C-alpha atoms as one frame of an Amber mdcrd trajectory, in Angstrom:
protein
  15.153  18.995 -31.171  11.559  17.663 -31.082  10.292  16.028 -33.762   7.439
  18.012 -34.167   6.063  20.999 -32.194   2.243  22.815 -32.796   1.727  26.059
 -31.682  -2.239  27.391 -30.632  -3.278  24.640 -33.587  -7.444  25.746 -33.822
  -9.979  23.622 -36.576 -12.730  25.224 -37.666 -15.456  23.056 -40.177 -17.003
  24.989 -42.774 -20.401  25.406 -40.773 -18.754  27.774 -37.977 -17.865  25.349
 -35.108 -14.464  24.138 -33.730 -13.560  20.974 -32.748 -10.620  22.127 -31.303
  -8.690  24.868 -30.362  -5.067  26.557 -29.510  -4.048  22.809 -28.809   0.237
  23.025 -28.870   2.489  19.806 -28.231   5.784  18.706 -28.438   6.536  15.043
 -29.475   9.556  14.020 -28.108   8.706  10.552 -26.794   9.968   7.305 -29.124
   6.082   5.867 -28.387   3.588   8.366 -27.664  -0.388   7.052 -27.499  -3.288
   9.826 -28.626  -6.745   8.758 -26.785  -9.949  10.487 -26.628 -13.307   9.884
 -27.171 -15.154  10.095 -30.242 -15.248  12.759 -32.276 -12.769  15.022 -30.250
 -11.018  15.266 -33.211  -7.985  12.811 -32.737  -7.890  12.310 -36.501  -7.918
  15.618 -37.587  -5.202  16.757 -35.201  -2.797  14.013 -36.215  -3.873  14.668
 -40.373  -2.700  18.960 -39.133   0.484  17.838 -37.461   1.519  15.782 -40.161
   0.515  18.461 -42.447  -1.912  16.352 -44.570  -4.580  19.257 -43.619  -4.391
  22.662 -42.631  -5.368  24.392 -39.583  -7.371  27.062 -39.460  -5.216  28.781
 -37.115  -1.776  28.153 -35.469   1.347  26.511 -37.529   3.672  22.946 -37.152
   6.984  22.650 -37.044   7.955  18.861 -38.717  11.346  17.939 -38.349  11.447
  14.919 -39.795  10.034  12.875 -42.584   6.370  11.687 -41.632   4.795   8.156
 -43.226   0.941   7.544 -41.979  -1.387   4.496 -41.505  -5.025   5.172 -42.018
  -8.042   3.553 -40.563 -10.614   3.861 -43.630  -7.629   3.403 -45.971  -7.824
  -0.183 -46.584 -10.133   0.055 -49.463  -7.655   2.524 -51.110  -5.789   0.027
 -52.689  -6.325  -0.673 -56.138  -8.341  -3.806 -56.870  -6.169  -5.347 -59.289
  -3.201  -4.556 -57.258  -1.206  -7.914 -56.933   1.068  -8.690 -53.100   3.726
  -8.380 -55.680   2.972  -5.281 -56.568   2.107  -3.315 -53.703   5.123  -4.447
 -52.101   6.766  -3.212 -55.707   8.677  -6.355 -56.127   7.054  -7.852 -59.145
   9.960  -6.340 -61.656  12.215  -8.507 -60.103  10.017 -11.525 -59.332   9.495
 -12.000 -63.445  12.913 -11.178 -63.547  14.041 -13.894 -61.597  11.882 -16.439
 -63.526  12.904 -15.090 -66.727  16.276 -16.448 -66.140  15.295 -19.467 -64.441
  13.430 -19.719 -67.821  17.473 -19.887 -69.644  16.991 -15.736 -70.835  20.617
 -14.524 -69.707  19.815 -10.714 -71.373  21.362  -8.304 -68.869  18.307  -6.347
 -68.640  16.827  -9.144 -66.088  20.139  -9.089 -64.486  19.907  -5.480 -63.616
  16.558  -6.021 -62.259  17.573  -8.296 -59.829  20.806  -7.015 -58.626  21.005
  -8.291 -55.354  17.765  -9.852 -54.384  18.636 -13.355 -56.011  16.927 -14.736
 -52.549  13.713 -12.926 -53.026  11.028 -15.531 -53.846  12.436 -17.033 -49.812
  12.114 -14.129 -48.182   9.245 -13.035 -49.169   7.886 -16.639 -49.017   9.164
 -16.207 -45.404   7.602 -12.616 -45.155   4.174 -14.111 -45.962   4.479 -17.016
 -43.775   5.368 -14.283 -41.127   2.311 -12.129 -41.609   0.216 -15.294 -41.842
  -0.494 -14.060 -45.528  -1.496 -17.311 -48.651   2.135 -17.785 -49.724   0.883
 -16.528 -53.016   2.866 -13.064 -53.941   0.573 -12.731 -57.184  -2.354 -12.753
 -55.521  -4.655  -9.966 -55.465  -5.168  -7.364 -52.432  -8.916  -7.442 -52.720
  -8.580 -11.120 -52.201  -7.227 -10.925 -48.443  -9.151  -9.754 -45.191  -9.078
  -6.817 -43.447  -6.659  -7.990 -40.941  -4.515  -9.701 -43.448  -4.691  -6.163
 -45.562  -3.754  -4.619 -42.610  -0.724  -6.430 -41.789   0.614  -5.803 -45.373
   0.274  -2.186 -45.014   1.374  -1.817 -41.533   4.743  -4.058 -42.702   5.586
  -1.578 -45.791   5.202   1.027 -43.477   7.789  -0.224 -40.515   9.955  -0.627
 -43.452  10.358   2.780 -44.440  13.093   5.306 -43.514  10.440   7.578 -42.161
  11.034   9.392 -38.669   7.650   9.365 -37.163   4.997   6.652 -37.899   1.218
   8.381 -37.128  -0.810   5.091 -36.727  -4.090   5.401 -36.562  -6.593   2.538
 -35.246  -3.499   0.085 -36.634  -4.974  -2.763 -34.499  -8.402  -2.549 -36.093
  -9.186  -6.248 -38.134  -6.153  -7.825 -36.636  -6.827 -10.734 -34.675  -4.874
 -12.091 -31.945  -1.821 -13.079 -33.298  -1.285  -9.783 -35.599  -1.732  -7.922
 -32.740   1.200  -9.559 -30.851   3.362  -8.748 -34.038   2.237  -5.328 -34.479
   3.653  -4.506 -30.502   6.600  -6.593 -31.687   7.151  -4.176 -34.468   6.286
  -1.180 -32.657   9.539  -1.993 -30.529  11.226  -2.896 -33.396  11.220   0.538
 -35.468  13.892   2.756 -34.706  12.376   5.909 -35.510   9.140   7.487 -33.554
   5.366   6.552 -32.816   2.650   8.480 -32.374  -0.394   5.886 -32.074  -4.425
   6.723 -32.011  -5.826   3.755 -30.438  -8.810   2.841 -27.944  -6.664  -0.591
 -27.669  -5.664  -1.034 -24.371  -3.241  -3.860 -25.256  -1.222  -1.283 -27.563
  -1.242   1.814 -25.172   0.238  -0.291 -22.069   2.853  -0.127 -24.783   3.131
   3.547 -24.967   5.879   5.732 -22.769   3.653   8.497 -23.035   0.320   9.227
 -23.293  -2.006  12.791 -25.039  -5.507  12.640 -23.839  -7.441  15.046 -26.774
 -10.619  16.223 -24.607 -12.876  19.435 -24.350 -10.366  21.083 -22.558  -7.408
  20.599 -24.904  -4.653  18.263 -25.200  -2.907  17.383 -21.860   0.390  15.031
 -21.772   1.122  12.414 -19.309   4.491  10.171 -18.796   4.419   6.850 -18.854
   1.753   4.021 -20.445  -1.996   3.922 -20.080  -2.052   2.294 -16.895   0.034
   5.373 -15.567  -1.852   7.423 -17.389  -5.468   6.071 -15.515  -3.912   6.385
 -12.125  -2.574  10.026 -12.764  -6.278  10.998 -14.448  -8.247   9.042 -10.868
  -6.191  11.269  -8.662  -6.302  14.441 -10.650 -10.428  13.628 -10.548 -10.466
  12.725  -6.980  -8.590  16.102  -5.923 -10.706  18.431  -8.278 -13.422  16.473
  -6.553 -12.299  16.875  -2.902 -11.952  20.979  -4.049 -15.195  21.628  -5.175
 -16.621  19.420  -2.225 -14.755  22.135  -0.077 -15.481  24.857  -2.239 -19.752
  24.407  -2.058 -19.070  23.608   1.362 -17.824  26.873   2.038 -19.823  28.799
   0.068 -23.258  26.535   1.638 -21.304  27.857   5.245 -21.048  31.484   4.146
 -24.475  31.417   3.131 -25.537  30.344   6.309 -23.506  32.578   8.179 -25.378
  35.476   5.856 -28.934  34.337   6.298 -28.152  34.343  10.242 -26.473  37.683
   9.850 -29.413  39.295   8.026 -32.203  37.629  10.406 -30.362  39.260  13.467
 -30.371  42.364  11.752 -33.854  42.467  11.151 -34.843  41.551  14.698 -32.745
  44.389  15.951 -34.477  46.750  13.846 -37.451  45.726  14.795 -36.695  45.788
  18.628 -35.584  49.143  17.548 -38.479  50.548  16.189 -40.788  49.745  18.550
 -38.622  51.550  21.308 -38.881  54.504  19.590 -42.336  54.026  19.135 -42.831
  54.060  23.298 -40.213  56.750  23.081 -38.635  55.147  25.961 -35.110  56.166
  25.151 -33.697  59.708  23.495 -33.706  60.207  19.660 -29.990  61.265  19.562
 -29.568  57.904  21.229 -31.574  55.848  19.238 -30.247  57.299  15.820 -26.689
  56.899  16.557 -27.460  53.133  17.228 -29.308  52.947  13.988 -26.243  54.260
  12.323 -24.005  51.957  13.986 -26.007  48.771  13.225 -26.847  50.076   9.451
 -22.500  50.570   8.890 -22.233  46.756  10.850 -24.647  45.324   8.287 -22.949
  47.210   5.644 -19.634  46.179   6.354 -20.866  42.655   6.897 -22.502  42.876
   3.577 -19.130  43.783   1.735 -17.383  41.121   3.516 -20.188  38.430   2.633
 -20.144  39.638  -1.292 -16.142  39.742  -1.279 -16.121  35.660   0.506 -18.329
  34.953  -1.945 -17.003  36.514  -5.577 -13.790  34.591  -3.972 -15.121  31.036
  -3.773 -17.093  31.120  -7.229 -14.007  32.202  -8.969 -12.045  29.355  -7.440
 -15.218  27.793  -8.494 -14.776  28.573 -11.665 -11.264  27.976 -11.854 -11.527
  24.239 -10.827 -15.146  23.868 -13.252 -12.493  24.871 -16.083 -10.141  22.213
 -14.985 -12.830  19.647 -15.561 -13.949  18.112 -18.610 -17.623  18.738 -19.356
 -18.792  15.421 -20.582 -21.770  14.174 -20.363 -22.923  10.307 -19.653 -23.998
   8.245 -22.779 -26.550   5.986 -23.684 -27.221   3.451 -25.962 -30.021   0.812
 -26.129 -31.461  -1.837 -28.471 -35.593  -1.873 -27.635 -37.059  -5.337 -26.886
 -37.529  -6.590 -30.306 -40.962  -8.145 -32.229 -38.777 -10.298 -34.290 -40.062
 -13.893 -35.157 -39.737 -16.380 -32.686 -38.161 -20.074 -33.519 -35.231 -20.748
 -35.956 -34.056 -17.541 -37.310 -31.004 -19.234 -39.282 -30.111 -22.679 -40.369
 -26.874 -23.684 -42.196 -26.431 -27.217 -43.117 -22.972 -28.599 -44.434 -21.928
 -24.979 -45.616 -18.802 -24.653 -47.596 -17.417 -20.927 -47.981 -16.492 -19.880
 -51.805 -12.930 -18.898 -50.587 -10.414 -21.505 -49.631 -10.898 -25.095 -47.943
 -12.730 -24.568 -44.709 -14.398 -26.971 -42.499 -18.428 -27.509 -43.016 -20.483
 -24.937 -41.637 -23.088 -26.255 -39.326 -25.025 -23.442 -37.704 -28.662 -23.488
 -35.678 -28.949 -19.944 -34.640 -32.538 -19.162 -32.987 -34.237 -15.603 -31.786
 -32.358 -15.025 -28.791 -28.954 -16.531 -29.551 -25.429 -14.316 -29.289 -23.141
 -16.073 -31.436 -19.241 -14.725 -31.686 -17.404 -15.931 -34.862 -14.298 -16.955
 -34.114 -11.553 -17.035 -36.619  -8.213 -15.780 -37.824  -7.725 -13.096 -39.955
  -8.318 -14.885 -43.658 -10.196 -17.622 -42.453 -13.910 -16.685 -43.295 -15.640
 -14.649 -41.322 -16.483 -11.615 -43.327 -17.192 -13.942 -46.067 -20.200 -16.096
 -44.201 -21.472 -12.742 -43.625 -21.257 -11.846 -47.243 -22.795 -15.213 -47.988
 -26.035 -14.317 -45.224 -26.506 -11.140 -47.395 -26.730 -13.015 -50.724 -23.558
 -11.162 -52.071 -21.474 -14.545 -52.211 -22.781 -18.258 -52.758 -21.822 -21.786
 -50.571 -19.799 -23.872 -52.618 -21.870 -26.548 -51.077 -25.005 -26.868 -48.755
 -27.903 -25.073 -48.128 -28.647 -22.118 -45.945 -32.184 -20.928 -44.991 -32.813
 -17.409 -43.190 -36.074 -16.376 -41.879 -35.952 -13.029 -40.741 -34.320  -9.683
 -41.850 -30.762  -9.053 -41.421 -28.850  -5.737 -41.156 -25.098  -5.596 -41.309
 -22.628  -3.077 -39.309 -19.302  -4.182 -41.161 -15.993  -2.745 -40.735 -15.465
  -0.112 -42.992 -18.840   2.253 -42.007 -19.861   3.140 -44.802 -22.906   6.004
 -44.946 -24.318   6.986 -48.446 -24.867  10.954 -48.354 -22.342  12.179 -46.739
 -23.011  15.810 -47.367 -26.676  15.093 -45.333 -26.956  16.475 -41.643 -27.017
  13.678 -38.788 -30.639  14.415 -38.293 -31.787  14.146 -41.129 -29.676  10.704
 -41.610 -32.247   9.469 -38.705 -35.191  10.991 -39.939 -34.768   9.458 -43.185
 -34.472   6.097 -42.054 -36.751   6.193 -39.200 -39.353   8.462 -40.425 -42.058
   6.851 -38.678 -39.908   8.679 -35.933 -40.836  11.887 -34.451 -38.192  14.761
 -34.520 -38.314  15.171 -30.620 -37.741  11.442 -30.077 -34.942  11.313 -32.376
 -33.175  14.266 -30.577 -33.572  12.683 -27.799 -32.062   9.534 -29.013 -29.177
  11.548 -30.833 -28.481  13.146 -27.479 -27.890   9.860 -25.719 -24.880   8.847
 -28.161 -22.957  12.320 -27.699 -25.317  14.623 -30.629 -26.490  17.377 -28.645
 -27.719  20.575 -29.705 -26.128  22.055 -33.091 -24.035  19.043 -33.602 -27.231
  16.872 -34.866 -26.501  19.308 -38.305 -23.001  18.157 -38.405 -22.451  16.204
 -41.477 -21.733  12.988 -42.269 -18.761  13.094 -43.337 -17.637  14.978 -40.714
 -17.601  11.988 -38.437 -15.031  10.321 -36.622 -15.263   6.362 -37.086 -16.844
   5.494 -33.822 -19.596   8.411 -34.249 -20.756   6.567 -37.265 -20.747   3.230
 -35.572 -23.124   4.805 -32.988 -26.123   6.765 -35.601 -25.821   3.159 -37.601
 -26.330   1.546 -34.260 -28.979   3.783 -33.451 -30.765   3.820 -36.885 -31.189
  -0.672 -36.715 -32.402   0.355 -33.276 -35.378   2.006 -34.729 -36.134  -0.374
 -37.279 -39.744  -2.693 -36.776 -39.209  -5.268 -37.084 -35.961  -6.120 -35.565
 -33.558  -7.921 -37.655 -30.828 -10.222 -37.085 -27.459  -8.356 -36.168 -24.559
  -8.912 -38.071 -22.076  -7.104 -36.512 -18.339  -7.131 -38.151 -16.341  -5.686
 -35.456 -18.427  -2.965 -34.506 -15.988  -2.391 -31.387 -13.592  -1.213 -33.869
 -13.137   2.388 -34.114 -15.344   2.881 -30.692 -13.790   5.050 -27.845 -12.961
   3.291 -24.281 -16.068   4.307 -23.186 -18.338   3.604 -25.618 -17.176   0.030
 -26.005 -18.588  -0.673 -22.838 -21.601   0.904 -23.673 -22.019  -1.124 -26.533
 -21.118  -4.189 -24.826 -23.577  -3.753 -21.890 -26.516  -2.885 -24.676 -25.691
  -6.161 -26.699 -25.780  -8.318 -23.521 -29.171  -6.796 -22.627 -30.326  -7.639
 -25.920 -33.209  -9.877 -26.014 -32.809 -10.394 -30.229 -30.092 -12.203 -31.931
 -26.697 -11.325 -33.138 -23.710 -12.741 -34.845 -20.717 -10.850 -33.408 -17.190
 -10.723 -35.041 -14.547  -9.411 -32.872 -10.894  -9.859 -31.791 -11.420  -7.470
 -28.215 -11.668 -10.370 -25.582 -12.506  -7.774 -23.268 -15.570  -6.376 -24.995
 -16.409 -10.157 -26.173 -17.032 -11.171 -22.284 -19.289  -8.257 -21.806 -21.429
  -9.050 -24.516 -23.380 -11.755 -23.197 -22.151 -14.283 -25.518 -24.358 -17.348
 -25.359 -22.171 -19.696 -27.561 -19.061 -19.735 -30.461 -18.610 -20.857 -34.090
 -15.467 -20.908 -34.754 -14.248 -21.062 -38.999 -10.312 -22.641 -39.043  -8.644
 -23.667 -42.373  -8.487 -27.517 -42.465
């Protein structure tokens, strides 16, 4: 029995349009990948079959108990939560050090039970996750990777079924990513992943593509699934090549058809004109030729309603996407040093002096582990955290795309998102702009908090673009919740770039497009 089956599953958002619709599955596969580009509605569809939402038409069928990992969860987590205590092992921690403290109630006892070893492994556990061996330390304290890694860990730990990751690689760097494929092998029960990581979905044993024409399954991993997509494309391709061909030959045949026609009747009238030849004689050949042209003329209309519904077949077979564009103008930023840190200390942890000289056209990528600092100098650029020790001078404006993409209004309309912050901006120019990242049409009124992660990523991207003049980037991995697609957009825009950015990322791939022009790198000493 499959773990979960969706019948004719349709989403409809509260302004009239779908996102989707009749989309059915089966999941049957132990690791099953979900790609698509943004905003196709991967999200929502995984949130309906694990019936966190309901559709708006069509039912699930879940049999078997469901556990999820969300992207934009990480700040979910209560503040004052301790390690301890999200991993709901503090009871027994104080329990343990109540008796090691000479209390021999049984109360403490009971608490323990069997974890006597628990302060090792969890000491172990940390070490593992590359977490500070500090279980009473708070979750607001650690990274987004490291906060990641926690999560992700509870959650291979649980007796669920089906995991429904989604975006579990985003913040991890390297070395959590090579433990999160570890555990992904390692959990008995099912996975059904969202990811744009192509280091994950070589992973996969099958793959669902989410697109405008549905949801279409293919066996095997991402690699598999890219070869079985080319030559589905290239024979759809070589189709309608044959298709136009025919019809362009038919058309031909038609126009030569209907010339020769016309020349006969003209030859025709002017013999009866001389009156050369009897009328009986003439009109029966007038009847003949006016049944042949008839008769050709059915055949011609039937050829043709023929090829343009085979037409139309194969056009329905393809998906209707359109190219898209995204640029960063040539910026009137100040010239010179843009950014000097001298001797910099972060405020968190013993880290190695910051020296940094970063000047108008320089493409810096922050290198780092998860924990070590990175989000943290950029907290310290914005003023929202001190040095412990040095000095750092900026000269120019600075504009930040972290992480967790977060838009104030969400209720307001895409358009007018832009036209508020670019409202020296003309409404045509702004469609146009809005068209080039995937908002056509009606879709520039969808709301904000209608967007898929990578959508956002894009009107932020677009907004800076607009903004005179052009600050310094500070981008914390803005690759993050970006389709395949669009990463190499994004990547080809950056390394056209002629301002300055400071670029955190883990993505090696998207960090050689980028046009990286040299590395900082922040390592605990």
């Amino acid at each position: 029995m499959p773990l979960l089956q969706a019948s004719q599953l349709s989403y409809q958002f509260e302004n009239g349009n779908y996102i989707f619709s009749n989309i059915s599955c089966s999941l049957q596969a132990r690791l099953t990948g979900l790609i698509g580009r943004n905003g196709s509605g991967k999200s929502i569809l995984t949130e309906l079959l694990s019936l966190q939402r309901s559709p708006t038409s069509g039912s699930v069928n879940l049999n078997t108990q469901v556990h999820c990992y969300h992207q934009f969860a990480l700040n979910d987590i209560a503040p004052q939560l301790t390690i301890a205590q999200y991993l709901n092992v503090e009871s027994i921690l104080n329990a343990l050090n109540k008796v090691k403290q000479g209390h021999s109630e049984n109360k403490w006892f009971d608490i323990i039970a069997d974890n006597w070893l628990l302060e090792d492994e969890l000491s172990q556990l940390l070490r593992q996750l590359k977490l500070p061996n500090n279980p009473h330390m708070l979750c607001s304290h650690l990274s987004g990777g490291q906060l990641s890694c926690l999560r992700l860990w509870k959650l291979f730990q649980s007796d669920a079924g089906l995991l429904i990751l989604d975006e579990p690689s985003n913040h991890l760097d390297s070395s959590a990513k090579k433990w999160l494929i570890k555990q992904l092998h390692l959990f008995t029960g099912s996975i059904l992943l969202i990811s744009h990581d192509l280091l994950l979905l070589r992973e996969m044993e099958h793959i669902w593509e989410l697109n405008s024409l549905g949801l279409k399954a293919y066996g095997g991993n991402f690699d598999f699934y890219c070869k079985q997509k080319k030559q589905q494309q290239e024979s759809v391709e070589r189709q309608l090549f044959n298709i136009r061909k025919q019809q362009q030959q038919l058309q031909a045949q038609h126009q030569f058809n209907k010339e020769k026609a016309d020349k006969r009747a003209i030859m025709g009238k002017k013999i009866r004109q001389k009156g050369s030849q009897p009328k009986m004689l003439l009109n029966a050949k007038k009847d003949k030729a006016t049944s042949g042209t008839s008769n050709r003329m059915k055949q011609y209309q039937s050829q043709n309603a023929s090829l343009q519904h085979t037409l139309n077949q194969l056009n329905a077979h393809t998906e209707t996407t359109q190219k898209q564009h995204l640029y960063l103008p040539t910026p009137s930023s100040k010239k010179g040093t843009l950014l000097h840190i001298d001797n910099g200390i972060l405020p968190y942890g013993d880290k190695l002096p910051i020296q940094l000289i970063l000047h108008s056209n320089d493409k810096i990528h922050l290198q780092g582990a998860n924990g070590c600092g990175k989000s943290t100098l950029f907290q310290v650029l914005l003023k929202k955290a001190h040095l412990k020790q040095g000095y750092v001078n900026i000269n120019t404006s600075l504009f930040l795309l972290n992480q967790y993409i977060e838009l104030p209004c969400q209720q307001q309309s895409v358009l007018n998102y832009v036209q508020h912050h670019c409202n020296k901006t003309d409404e045509t120019q702004i469609r146009t702009l809005l068209a080039g990242i995937g908002f056509r049409a009606n879709t520039v009124y969808r709301t904000l908090k209608q967007l898929s992660g990578g959508e956002k990523v894009k009107l932020a991207l677009l907004t800076v673009n607009l903004q005179i003049p052009a600050p310094l980037l500070l981008l914390d991995e803005p690759d993050n919740h970006l389709d395949i697609e669009s990463k190499h957009i994004l990547a080809n825009m950056l390394a056209a770039y002629k301002g300055a950015f400071i670029l955190i990322s883990h993505d090696e791939d998207f960090i050689k497009r980028c046009g990286i022009t040299q590395s900082l790198s922040l390592d605990h000493t």
